[in-house]
mmCIF file of C-alpha atoms in Angstrom:
data_model
loop_
_atom_site.group_PDB
_atom_site.id
_atom_site.type_symbol
_atom_site.label_atom_id
_atom_site.label_comp_id
_atom_site.label_asym_id
_atom_site.label_seq_id
_atom_site.Cartn_x
_atom_site.Cartn_y
_atom_site.Cartn_z
ATOM 1 C CA LEU A 1 4.766 30.064 22.716
ATOM 2 C CA GLU A 2 2.549 29.002 19.807
ATOM 3 C CA ARG A 3 1.848 32.649 18.971
ATOM 4 C CA VAL A 4 5.532 33.610 19.126
ATOM 5 C CA SER A 5 6.646 30.606 17.031
ATOM 6 C CA SER A 6 3.972 31.361 14.407
ATOM 7 C CA LEU A 7 5.128 34.957 14.197
ATOM 8 C CA VAL A 8 8.758 33.917 13.854
ATOM 9 C CA ALA A 9 7.891 31.420 11.113
ATOM 10 C CA ALA A 10 5.851 34.033 9.251
ATOM 11 C CA PHE A 11 8.682 36.556 9.520
ATOM 12 C CA VAL A 12 11.262 34.052 8.225
ATOM 13 C CA VAL A 13 9.091 33.144 5.251
ATOM 14 C CA ALA A 14 8.473 36.801 4.487
ATOM 15 C CA ALA A 15 12.169 37.646 4.795
ATOM 16 C CA SER A 16 13.377 34.837 2.522
ATOM 17 C CA PRO A 17 10.575 33.826 0.169
ATOM 18 C CA ARG A 18 12.953 32.475 -2.486
ATOM 19 C CA GLN A 19 14.428 29.800 -0.222
ATOM 20 C CA HIS A 20 10.921 28.807 0.872
ATOM 21 C CA ARG A 21 9.505 28.864 -2.697
ATOM 22 C CA CYS A 22 7.047 31.538 -1.598
ATOM 23 C CA SER A 23 4.472 32.884 -4.065
ATOM 24 C CA ARG A 24 3.088 36.427 -4.135
ATOM 25 C CA LYS A 25 -0.028 35.363 -2.242
ATOM 26 C CA ALA A 26 2.008 33.522 0.428
ATOM 27 C CA MET A 27 4.327 36.543 0.747
ATOM 28 C CA ALA A 28 1.358 38.851 1.328
ATOM 29 C CA ALA A 29 -0.107 36.419 3.863
ATOM 30 C CA ALA A 30 3.200 36.263 5.753
ATOM 31 C CA LEU A 31 3.454 40.057 5.886
ATOM 32 C CA ALA A 32 -0.156 40.264 7.044
ATOM 33 C CA ALA A 33 0.567 37.786 9.827
ATOM 34 C CA VAL A 34 3.575 39.814 10.950
ATOM 35 C CA GLU A 35 1.569 43.027 10.857
ATOM 36 C CA GLU A 36 -1.332 41.502 12.777
ATOM 37 C CA GLY A 37 0.958 39.984 15.374
ATOM 38 C CA PHE A 38 2.839 43.182 16.145
ATOM 39 C CA ALA A 39 -0.114 45.571 15.722
ATOM 40 C CA ALA A 40 -0.757 45.698 19.428
ATOM 41 C CA SER A 41 2.785 46.831 20.274
ATOM 42 C CA LEU A 42 4.069 48.685 17.220
ATOM 43 C CA PRO A 43 2.855 51.967 15.777
ATOM 44 C CA ARG A 44 1.677 52.078 12.149
ATOM 45 C CA SER A 45 4.841 53.878 11.046
ATOM 46 C CA ASP A 46 7.000 51.097 12.432
ATOM 47 C CA LEU A 47 4.798 48.510 10.706
ATOM 48 C CA GLY A 48 5.408 50.247 7.385
ATOM 49 C CA SER A 49 9.147 50.246 8.041
ATOM 50 C CA LEU A 50 9.008 46.557 8.950
ATOM 51 C CA ALA A 51 7.216 45.672 5.706
ATOM 52 C CA THR A 52 9.691 47.736 3.698
ATOM 53 C CA GLY A 53 12.596 46.062 5.470
ATOM 54 C CA VAL A 54 11.224 42.598 4.837
ATOM 55 C CA ALA A 55 10.818 43.363 1.139
ATOM 56 C CA GLY A 56 14.346 44.767 1.034
ATOM 57 C CA MET A 57 15.757 41.591 2.585
ATOM 58 C CA GLY A 58 14.906 39.696 -0.591
ATOM 59 C CA GLY A 59 11.128 39.538 -0.892
ATOM 60 C CA THR A 60 10.798 42.014 -3.760
ATOM 61 C CA ASP A 61 13.739 40.656 -5.763
ATOM 62 C CA SER A 62 12.538 37.118 -5.263
ATOM 63 C CA MET A 63 9.077 37.959 -6.482
ATOM 64 C CA LYS A 64 10.480 39.625 -9.566
ATOM 65 C CA SER A 65 12.630 36.603 -10.347
ATOM 66 C CA LYS A 66 9.563 34.583 -11.279
ATOM 67 C CA THR A 67 6.648 35.597 -13.420
ATOM 68 C CA SER A 68 3.154 34.655 -12.375
ATOM 69 C CA ALA A 69 2.985 32.212 -15.303
ATOM 70 C CA GLU A 70 6.132 30.422 -14.113
ATOM 71 C CA GLU A 71 4.781 30.220 -10.564
ATOM 72 C CA GLU A 72 1.472 28.829 -11.808
ATOM 73 C CA GLU A 73 3.233 26.255 -14.016
ATOM 74 C CA GLU A 74 5.493 25.147 -11.155
ATOM 75 C CA ALA A 75 2.529 24.844 -8.771
ATOM 76 C CA GLN A 76 0.557 22.799 -11.299
ATOM 77 C CA LEU A 77 3.514 20.494 -11.906
ATOM 78 C CA ARG A 78 3.977 19.860 -8.184
ATOM 79 C CA LEU A 79 0.243 19.260 -7.723
ATOM 80 C CA ARG A 80 0.176 16.796 -10.633
ATOM 81 C CA MET A 81 3.258 14.921 -9.388
ATOM 82 C CA ASN A 82 1.914 14.651 -5.851
ATOM 83 C CA SER A 83 -1.516 13.472 -7.038
ATOM 84 C CA GLU A 84 -0.176 10.917 -9.558
ATOM 85 C CA ASP A 85 2.441 9.476 -7.219
ATOM 86 C CA GLY A 86 -0.237 8.149 -4.901
ATOM 87 C CA THR A 87 -1.765 5.856 -7.516
ATOM 88 C CA ASP A 88 -0.500 2.705 -9.173
ATOM 89 C CA GLN A 89 -1.485 3.049 -12.830
ATOM 90 C CA GLY A 90 0.644 0.148 -14.083
ATOM 91 C CA MET A 91 2.794 0.199 -17.189
ATOM 92 C CA PRO A 92 1.604 1.670 -20.510
ATOM 93 C CA PRO A 93 0.442 -0.928 -23.067
ATOM 94 C CA LYS A 94 3.192 0.065 -25.524
ATOM 95 C CA VAL A 95 5.884 -0.572 -22.911
ATOM 96 C CA ILE A 96 4.326 -3.915 -21.949
ATOM 97 C CA ALA A 97 4.238 -4.927 -25.628
ATOM 98 C CA LEU A 98 7.902 -3.946 -26.012
ATOM 99 C CA LEU A 99 8.951 -5.960 -22.962
ATOM 100 C CA ILE A 100 6.901 -8.957 -24.114
ATOM 101 C CA SER A 101 8.710 -8.726 -27.462
ATOM 102 C CA PHE A 102 12.020 -8.724 -25.596
ATOM 103 C CA ALA A 103 11.002 -11.769 -23.540
ATOM 104 C CA ILE A 104 9.747 -13.722 -26.556
ATOM 105 C CA ALA A 105 12.741 -12.833 -28.763
ATOM 106 C CA SER A 106 15.294 -13.863 -26.118
ATOM 107 C CA GLY A 107 13.391 -17.014 -25.127
ATOM 108 C CA LEU A 108 12.866 -18.153 -28.732
ATOM 109 C CA LEU A 109 16.563 -17.664 -29.459
ATOM 110 C CA PHE A 110 17.456 -19.747 -26.413
ATOM 111 C CA GLY A 111 15.258 -22.646 -27.575
ATOM 112 C CA ILE A 112 16.256 -22.444 -31.251
ATOM 113 C CA ASP A 113 19.976 -22.461 -30.476
ATOM 114 C CA LEU A 114 19.666 -25.560 -28.324
ATOM 115 C CA GLY A 115 17.153 -27.403 -30.488
ATOM 116 C CA SER A 116 18.522 -26.736 -33.956
ATOM 117 C CA ILE A 117 21.423 -29.212 -33.736
ATOM 118 C CA GLY A 118 19.239 -32.343 -33.482
ATOM 119 C CA ALA A 119 18.123 -32.620 -37.081
ATOM 120 C CA ALA A 120 21.510 -31.465 -38.406
ATOM 121 C CA LEU A 121 23.628 -34.005 -36.537
ATOM 122 C CA ASN A 122 23.528 -36.910 -39.028
ATOM 123 C CA THR A 123 24.436 -34.937 -42.126
ATOM 124 C CA LEU A 124 26.955 -32.837 -40.182
ATOM 125 C CA SER A 125 28.727 -35.976 -38.983
ATOM 126 C CA THR A 126 28.809 -37.385 -42.510
ATOM 127 C CA ASP A 127 30.111 -34.243 -44.229
ATOM 128 C CA LEU A 128 32.823 -33.545 -41.620
ATOM 129 C CA ALA A 129 33.643 -37.245 -41.093
ATOM 130 C CA LEU A 130 33.106 -37.040 -37.341
ATOM 131 C CA SER A 131 33.527 -39.964 -35.000
ATOM 132 C CA LYS A 132 30.822 -40.759 -32.457
ATOM 133 C CA VAL A 133 32.738 -38.981 -29.685
ATOM 134 C CA GLN A 134 33.325 -35.917 -31.858
ATOM 135 C CA ALA A 135 29.655 -35.749 -32.849
ATOM 136 C CA GLU A 136 28.631 -35.978 -29.195
ATOM 137 C CA SER A 137 31.148 -33.242 -28.351
ATOM 138 C CA VAL A 138 29.645 -30.910 -30.948
ATOM 139 C CA VAL A 139 26.163 -31.487 -29.520
ATOM 140 C CA ALA A 140 27.332 -31.038 -25.911
ATOM 141 C CA GLY A 141 29.474 -28.025 -26.810
ATOM 142 C CA CYS A 142 26.556 -25.661 -26.465
ATOM 143 C CA LYS A 143 25.816 -26.887 -22.941
ATOM 144 C CA GLY A 144 29.469 -26.630 -21.980
ATOM 145 C CA GLY A 145 29.633 -23.093 -23.292
ATOM 146 C CA ALA A 146 26.454 -22.264 -21.382
ATOM 147 C CA ILE A 147 28.190 -23.128 -18.096
ATOM 148 C CA VAL A 148 30.857 -20.534 -18.836
ATOM 149 C CA GLY A 149 28.216 -18.135 -20.177
ATOM 150 C CA CYS A 150 26.209 -18.222 -16.941
ATOM 151 C CA LEU A 151 29.262 -17.129 -14.955
ATOM 152 C CA LEU A 152 30.262 -14.498 -17.491
ATOM 153 C CA GLY A 153 26.669 -13.258 -17.739
ATOM 154 C CA GLY A 154 26.536 -12.562 -14.022
ATOM 155 C CA ALA A 155 29.852 -10.714 -14.150
ATOM 156 C CA TRP A 156 28.804 -8.705 -17.226
ATOM 157 C CA MET A 157 25.505 -7.747 -15.566
ATOM 158 C CA THR A 158 27.284 -6.456 -12.493
ATOM 159 C CA ALA A 159 29.980 -4.567 -14.351
ATOM 160 C CA TYR A 160 28.259 -3.296 -17.503
ATOM 161 C CA GLY A 161 24.515 -3.483 -16.880
ATOM 162 C CA ARG A 162 21.663 -5.872 -17.636
ATOM 163 C CA ARG A 163 20.848 -4.645 -21.134
ATOM 164 C CA ARG A 164 24.495 -4.545 -22.170
ATOM 165 C CA ALA A 165 24.996 -8.094 -20.880
ATOM 166 C CA VAL A 166 22.189 -9.264 -23.191
ATOM 167 C CA SER A 167 23.809 -7.294 -26.038
ATOM 168 C CA MET A 168 27.115 -9.070 -25.411
ATOM 169 C CA ALA A 169 25.277 -12.397 -25.462
ATOM 170 C CA VAL A 170 23.824 -11.458 -28.869
ATOM 171 C CA VAL A 171 27.391 -11.119 -30.183
ATOM 172 C CA ALA A 172 27.972 -14.752 -29.217
ATOM 173 C CA PHE A 173 24.639 -15.676 -30.841
ATOM 174 C CA VAL A 174 25.928 -14.192 -34.116
ATOM 175 C CA VAL A 175 29.542 -15.409 -34.053
ATOM 176 C CA GLY A 176 28.812 -18.992 -32.957
ATOM 177 C CA PRO A 177 26.243 -19.943 -35.640
ATOM 178 C CA THR A 178 28.323 -18.149 -38.287
ATOM 179 C CA LEU A 179 31.344 -20.340 -37.485
ATOM 180 C CA LEU A 180 29.157 -23.431 -37.541
ATOM 181 C CA ALA A 181 27.599 -22.478 -40.893
ATOM 182 C CA VAL A 182 31.033 -22.232 -42.566
ATOM 183 C CA ALA A 183 32.727 -25.029 -40.589
ATOM 184 C CA ARG A 184 35.141 -27.239 -42.507
ATOM 185 C CA SER A 185 36.469 -29.294 -39.581
ATOM 186 C CA PHE A 186 35.523 -30.727 -36.211
ATOM 187 C CA GLU A 187 37.472 -28.027 -34.362
ATOM 188 C CA MET A 188 35.648 -25.199 -36.141
ATOM 189 C CA ALA A 189 32.243 -26.760 -35.531
ATOM 190 C CA LEU A 190 33.058 -27.345 -31.851
ATOM 191 C CA LEU A 191 34.287 -23.764 -31.426
ATOM 192 C CA GLY A 192 31.095 -22.424 -32.993
ATOM 193 C CA ARG A 193 28.930 -24.477 -30.635
ATOM 194 C CA LEU A 194 30.983 -23.413 -27.599
ATOM 195 C CA ILE A 195 30.658 -19.718 -28.463
ATOM 196 C CA ASN A 196 26.963 -20.205 -29.131
ATOM 197 C CA GLY A 197 26.624 -21.790 -25.703
ATOM 198 C CA VAL A 198 28.299 -18.788 -24.061
ATOM 199 C CA GLY A 199 25.532 -16.622 -25.506
ATOM 200 C CA VAL A 200 22.856 -19.034 -24.312
ATOM 201 C CA GLY A 201 24.245 -19.053 -20.778
ATOM 202 C CA ALA A 202 24.731 -15.298 -20.538
ATOM 203 C CA ALA A 203 21.254 -14.540 -21.928
ATOM 204 C CA SER A 204 19.616 -17.082 -19.627
ATOM 205 C CA VAL A 205 20.931 -15.067 -16.660
ATOM 206 C CA ALA A 206 20.677 -11.506 -17.961
ATOM 207 C CA ALA A 207 17.307 -11.554 -19.769
ATOM 208 C CA PRO A 208 15.104 -12.695 -16.817
ATOM 209 C CA CYS A 209 17.003 -10.358 -14.495
ATOM 210 C CA TYR A 210 16.370 -7.421 -16.829
ATOM 211 C CA LEU A 211 12.673 -8.263 -17.136
ATOM 212 C CA SER A 212 12.216 -8.554 -13.380
ATOM 213 C CA GLU A 213 13.923 -5.204 -12.736
ATOM 214 C CA VAL A 214 12.167 -3.043 -15.330
ATOM 215 C CA SER A 215 8.615 -4.418 -15.040
ATOM 216 C CA SER A 216 6.021 -3.268 -12.538
ATOM 217 C CA PRO A 217 4.841 -5.737 -9.855
ATOM 218 C CA SER A 218 1.460 -6.097 -11.565
ATOM 219 C CA CYS A 219 2.932 -7.629 -14.742
ATOM 220 C CA ARG A 220 6.326 -8.907 -13.582
ATOM 221 C CA GLY A 221 5.264 -12.538 -13.241
ATOM 222 C CA ALA A 222 3.611 -12.617 -16.648
ATOM 223 C CA LEU A 223 6.675 -11.142 -18.381
ATOM 224 C CA VAL A 224 9.124 -13.592 -16.827
ATOM 225 C CA ALA A 225 6.718 -16.482 -17.511
ATOM 226 C CA SER A 226 6.457 -15.434 -21.164
ATOM 227 C CA TYR A 227 10.242 -15.827 -21.402
ATOM 228 C CA GLU A 228 9.992 -19.402 -20.119
ATOM 229 C CA VAL A 229 7.135 -20.206 -22.524
ATOM 230 C CA ALA A 230 9.136 -18.739 -25.412
ATOM 231 C CA ILE A 231 11.998 -21.160 -24.690
ATOM 232 C CA ALA A 232 9.655 -24.108 -25.233
ATOM 233 C CA LEU A 233 8.278 -22.457 -28.375
ATOM 234 C CA GLY A 234 11.872 -22.049 -29.555
ATOM 235 C CA PHE A 235 12.414 -25.821 -29.457
ATOM 236 C CA LEU A 236 9.168 -26.314 -31.372
ATOM 237 C CA THR A 237 10.118 -23.643 -33.905
ATOM 238 C CA ALA A 238 13.515 -25.263 -34.461
ATOM 239 C CA SER A 239 11.898 -28.645 -35.145
ATOM 240 C CA ILE A 240 9.384 -27.204 -37.609
ATOM 241 C CA ALA A 241 12.016 -25.103 -39.389
ATOM 242 C CA ASN A 242 14.412 -28.056 -39.656
ATOM 243 C CA THR A 243 11.661 -30.184 -41.187
ATOM 244 C CA LEU A 244 10.900 -27.472 -43.740
ATOM 245 C CA ILE A 245 14.592 -27.094 -44.612
ATOM 246 C CA GLU A 246 14.922 -30.839 -45.186
ATOM 247 C CA GLY A 247 11.897 -30.682 -47.457
ATOM 248 C CA LEU A 248 13.679 -28.224 -49.747
ATOM 249 C CA GLY A 249 15.939 -31.000 -50.991
ATOM 250 C CA PRO A 250 19.732 -30.796 -51.468
ATOM 251 C CA LEU A 251 21.158 -27.381 -50.543
ATOM 252 C CA PRO A 252 24.632 -25.911 -51.266
ATOM 253 C CA GLY A 253 27.062 -27.083 -48.563
ATOM 254 C CA GLY A 254 24.508 -29.367 -46.958
ATOM 255 C CA ALA A 255 21.198 -28.775 -45.185
ATOM 256 C CA TRP A 256 22.869 -28.959 -41.774
ATOM 257 C CA ARG A 257 24.585 -25.587 -42.343
ATOM 258 C CA TYR A 258 21.179 -23.948 -42.672
ATOM 259 C CA GLN A 259 19.656 -25.907 -39.812
ATOM 260 C CA ALA A 260 22.397 -25.429 -37.212
ATOM 261 C CA GLY A 261 23.982 -22.225 -38.535
ATOM 262 C CA VAL A 262 21.710 -19.998 -40.608
ATOM 263 C CA LEU A 263 18.533 -20.642 -38.574
ATOM 264 C CA PRO A 264 19.992 -19.526 -35.184
ATOM 265 C CA LEU A 265 21.695 -16.606 -36.920
ATOM 266 C CA VAL A 266 18.397 -15.367 -38.361
ATOM 267 C CA ALA A 267 16.673 -15.921 -34.999
ATOM 268 C CA SER A 268 19.081 -13.445 -33.348
ATOM 269 C CA VAL A 269 17.850 -10.541 -35.519
ATOM 270 C CA PRO A 270 14.566 -9.876 -33.604
ATOM 271 C CA LEU A 271 16.460 -9.655 -30.311
ATOM 272 C CA MET A 272 18.962 -7.222 -31.811
ATOM 273 C CA LEU A 273 16.114 -5.005 -33.027
ATOM 274 C CA VAL A 274 14.332 -5.040 -29.650
ATOM 275 C CA LEU A 275 17.545 -4.162 -27.801
ATOM 276 C CA THR A 276 17.740 -0.899 -29.750
ATOM 277 C CA GLN A 277 14.377 0.156 -28.266
ATOM 278 C CA VAL A 278 14.624 -0.794 -24.580
ATOM 279 C CA PRO A 279 16.601 1.277 -22.037
ATOM 280 C CA GLU A 280 19.110 0.064 -19.495
ATOM 281 C CA SER A 281 17.652 -1.163 -16.221
ATOM 282 C CA PRO A 282 17.074 1.956 -14.048
ATOM 283 C CA ARG A 283 17.667 -0.136 -10.958
ATOM 284 C CA TRP A 284 21.180 -1.031 -12.117
ATOM 285 C CA VAL A 285 21.884 2.594 -13.110
ATOM 286 C CA LEU A 286 20.802 3.764 -9.644
ATOM 287 C CA SER A 287 23.037 1.151 -8.008
ATOM 288 C CA ARG A 288 25.959 2.867 -9.786
ATOM 289 C CA ALA A 289 24.714 6.459 -9.445
ATOM 290 C CA GLY A 290 25.475 7.617 -5.921
ATOM 291 C CA GLY A 291 25.496 11.407 -6.230
ATOM 292 C CA ASP A 292 26.553 11.470 -9.883
ATOM 293 C CA VAL A 293 24.305 13.910 -11.746
ATOM 294 C CA GLY A 294 24.708 12.196 -15.105
ATOM 295 C CA MET A 295 23.731 8.769 -13.763
ATOM 296 C CA LEU A 296 20.730 10.167 -11.869
ATOM 297 C CA ARG A 297 19.543 11.891 -15.047
ATOM 298 C CA ARG A 298 20.145 8.703 -17.056
ATOM 299 C CA ALA A 299 18.067 6.662 -14.601
ATOM 300 C CA LEU A 300 15.219 9.191 -14.747
ATOM 301 C CA GLU A 301 15.262 9.125 -18.550
ATOM 302 C CA ALA A 302 15.211 5.295 -18.540
ATOM 303 C CA MET A 303 12.189 5.342 -16.228
ATOM 304 C CA ARG A 304 10.469 7.789 -18.590
ATOM 305 C CA LYS A 305 10.942 5.343 -21.473
ATOM 306 C CA LEU A 306 9.451 2.600 -19.310
ATOM 307 C CA GLY A 307 6.390 4.749 -18.589
ATOM 308 C CA CYS A 308 6.904 4.998 -14.811
ATOM 309 C CA VAL A 309 4.255 7.265 -13.282
ATOM 310 C CA GLY A 310 5.484 10.758 -12.433
ATOM 311 C CA THR A 311 8.766 10.718 -14.370
ATOM 312 C CA LYS A 312 7.620 13.028 -17.177
ATOM 313 C CA ASP A 313 6.474 15.676 -14.730
ATOM 314 C CA ARG A 314 9.681 15.336 -12.717
ATOM 315 C CA ILE A 315 11.731 15.924 -15.867
ATOM 316 C CA LYS A 316 9.550 18.896 -16.801
ATOM 317 C CA TYR A 317 9.825 20.348 -13.280
ATOM 318 C CA ILE A 318 13.614 19.951 -13.311
ATOM 319 C CA LYS A 319 13.823 21.707 -16.681
ATOM 320 C CA LEU A 320 11.620 24.510 -15.369
ATOM 321 C CA VAL A 321 13.798 25.020 -12.290
ATOM 322 C CA GLN A 322 16.995 24.877 -14.355
ATOM 323 C CA SER A 323 15.592 27.422 -16.829
ATOM 324 C CA GLN A 324 15.366 29.806 -13.874
ATOM 325 C CA GLY A 325 19.020 29.201 -12.985
ATOM 326 C CA GLY A 326 18.484 26.412 -10.466
ATOM 327 C CA LYS A 327 18.321 26.666 -6.716
ATOM 328 C CA ASP A 328 21.216 28.327 -4.900
ATOM 329 C CA GLU A 329 20.922 26.149 -1.797
ATOM 330 C CA ILE A 330 20.157 22.478 -1.236
ATOM 331 C CA PRO A 331 16.389 22.207 -0.603
ATOM 332 C CA ALA A 332 15.349 20.771 2.729
ATOM 333 C CA ALA A 333 12.918 18.343 1.103
ATOM 334 C CA SER A 334 11.825 17.044 -2.284
ATOM 335 C CA PRO A 335 9.180 19.111 -4.090
ATOM 336 C CA TRP A 336 7.144 15.918 -4.667
ATOM 337 C CA HIS A 337 5.739 13.173 -2.460
ATOM 338 C CA GLN A 338 7.293 9.709 -2.235
ATOM 339 C CA SER A 339 5.994 7.677 -5.192
ATOM 340 C CA ASP A 340 4.220 4.326 -4.924
ATOM 341 C CA ASP A 341 6.148 3.160 -8.010
ATOM 342 C CA ASP A 342 9.113 1.217 -6.641
ATOM 343 C CA LEU A 343 11.560 2.507 -9.268
ATOM 344 C CA VAL A 344 10.496 6.147 -8.936
ATOM 345 C CA GLY A 345 10.485 5.847 -5.150
ATOM 346 C CA LEU A 346 14.041 4.501 -5.224
ATOM 347 C CA TRP A 347 15.129 7.369 -7.493
ATOM 348 C CA ASP A 348 13.458 9.931 -5.208
ATOM 349 C CA ARG A 349 15.250 8.576 -2.144
ATOM 350 C CA LEU A 350 18.689 8.484 -3.777
ATOM 351 C CA HIS A 351 18.177 11.909 -5.361
ATOM 352 C CA LEU A 352 17.276 13.352 -1.952
ATOM 353 C CA GLU A 353 20.265 11.693 -0.282
ATOM 354 C CA ALA A 354 22.510 13.226 -2.970
ATOM 355 C CA GLY A 355 21.205 16.711 -2.156
ATOM 356 C CA LEU A 356 18.684 17.048 -5.034
ATOM 357 C CA PRO A 357 21.495 17.946 -7.484
ATOM 358 C CA LEU A 358 19.223 18.086 -10.562
ATOM 359 C CA LEU A 359 17.422 21.064 -8.995
ATOM 360 C CA LEU A 360 20.569 23.010 -8.066
ATOM 361 C CA SER A 361 22.426 25.699 -9.938
ATOM 362 C CA VAL A 362 25.868 24.873 -11.312
ATOM 363 C CA ALA A 363 27.644 26.574 -8.425
ATOM 364 C CA ALA A 364 25.469 24.944 -5.773
ATOM 365 C CA GLU A 365 25.836 21.518 -7.404
ATOM 366 C CA ARG A 366 29.626 21.813 -7.367
ATOM 367 C CA ALA A 367 29.578 23.017 -3.767
ATOM 368 C CA ARG A 368 27.838 19.884 -2.502
ATOM 369 C CA PRO A 369 29.720 17.871 0.143
ATOM 370 C CA HIS A 370 31.936 15.160 -1.319
ATOM 371 C CA SER A 371 29.882 12.473 0.431
ATOM 372 C CA MET A 372 26.836 13.597 -1.583
ATOM 373 C CA SER A 373 28.475 14.055 -4.980
ATOM 374 C CA GLU A 374 30.697 10.985 -5.274
ATOM 375 C CA ALA A 375 29.634 7.872 -7.170
ATOM 376 C CA PRO A 376 30.529 4.342 -6.014
ATOM 377 C CA ALA A 377 33.577 2.762 -7.617
ATOM 378 C CA ARG A 378 32.775 0.792 -10.754
ATOM 379 C CA THR A 379 33.089 -2.971 -10.467
ATOM 380 C CA LYS A 380 35.233 -4.586 -13.130
ATOM 381 C CA ALA A 381 33.968 -7.752 -14.775
ATOM 382 C CA ARG A 382 36.915 -9.888 -13.654
ATOM 383 C CA TYR A 383 36.423 -8.844 -10.022
ATOM 384 C CA ALA A 384 32.696 -9.604 -10.254
ATOM 385 C CA LEU A 385 33.530 -13.037 -11.687
ATOM 386 C CA LEU A 386 36.031 -13.736 -8.901
ATOM 387 C CA GLY A 387 33.437 -12.568 -6.387
ATOM 388 C CA THR A 388 31.000 -15.147 -7.752
ATOM 389 C CA PHE A 389 33.400 -17.979 -6.958
ATOM 390 C CA ARG A 390 34.346 -16.446 -3.591
ATOM 391 C CA ASN A 391 30.716 -16.148 -2.537
#
């Protein structure tokens, strides 16, 4: 039985080398195995006919479809992917520095927005003729807005993504201090503090979540801790900056506009700059991908920007296969081993469950079963917010 099964396997590989990604050397070995197995019972003329028939069934055309250089490049790519995926090389230093910048910028902004109102309160109350209750309301407005911002931040993260939720919080960080800097009444100052608080609440939820999802296990704790440390440094920075502003003497409109308005506004600029450099969380993209080719490609590109091990070679391998027209049938298995990187491993599993669509030709990709090609329904922000209260 072992001998018969080996012969059958060799014959199948020889008859359809393209489906089995068979090289010239493997094709020759399969034909040799067939010849050796049937040599005792078939005359030499029949063996020649058998070899010719096998080649005519697709072996020759398949071999001509790839040059030796393409085969060698594909083999090297697969070898490199399978060797790299077994090691945990951590994140590249440039990516770690970028994520630390994100953590520090968001944490500093959190602390500055909360701490900047203290030194400005006396002069603000005098210029706007605020009562004690109104002054306390302006101070507490940021905390009240943060309550709403925490709920909205969770809904925005679910519906639009982690990075976009932080970007939406930055809008509140810009609008709120701007209103406070030009405030002419209690209502305008209170509205500015409320909007500012929405940004604080949303960022306090979205920023740590983003950091925990994009960082590798080896540096995840340090990145999230740096965000917490930056919050404390933000309070210290606000106190030092307010002292320096007071030392400048009388300023147009009052020093409080610069302390509670201009300072938080300027502090939002570093976070805006960092957000232009970091990708969306691949984990969130994969949670929305299903079998959608565009989302799977977007997640792979995001992992490449984060320096995940094996992603560059996967992208190169996919481009190589697509340059040859793609595969006409869904492969039985991935051409690479399961990665030790948690993000890459998750992408590999979902890509395999979707039928490896990035390796398929256009016709084969469209012919996938609907259960493989469909993407999960997108969650709207209002439904995510209602789900928070329901849960």
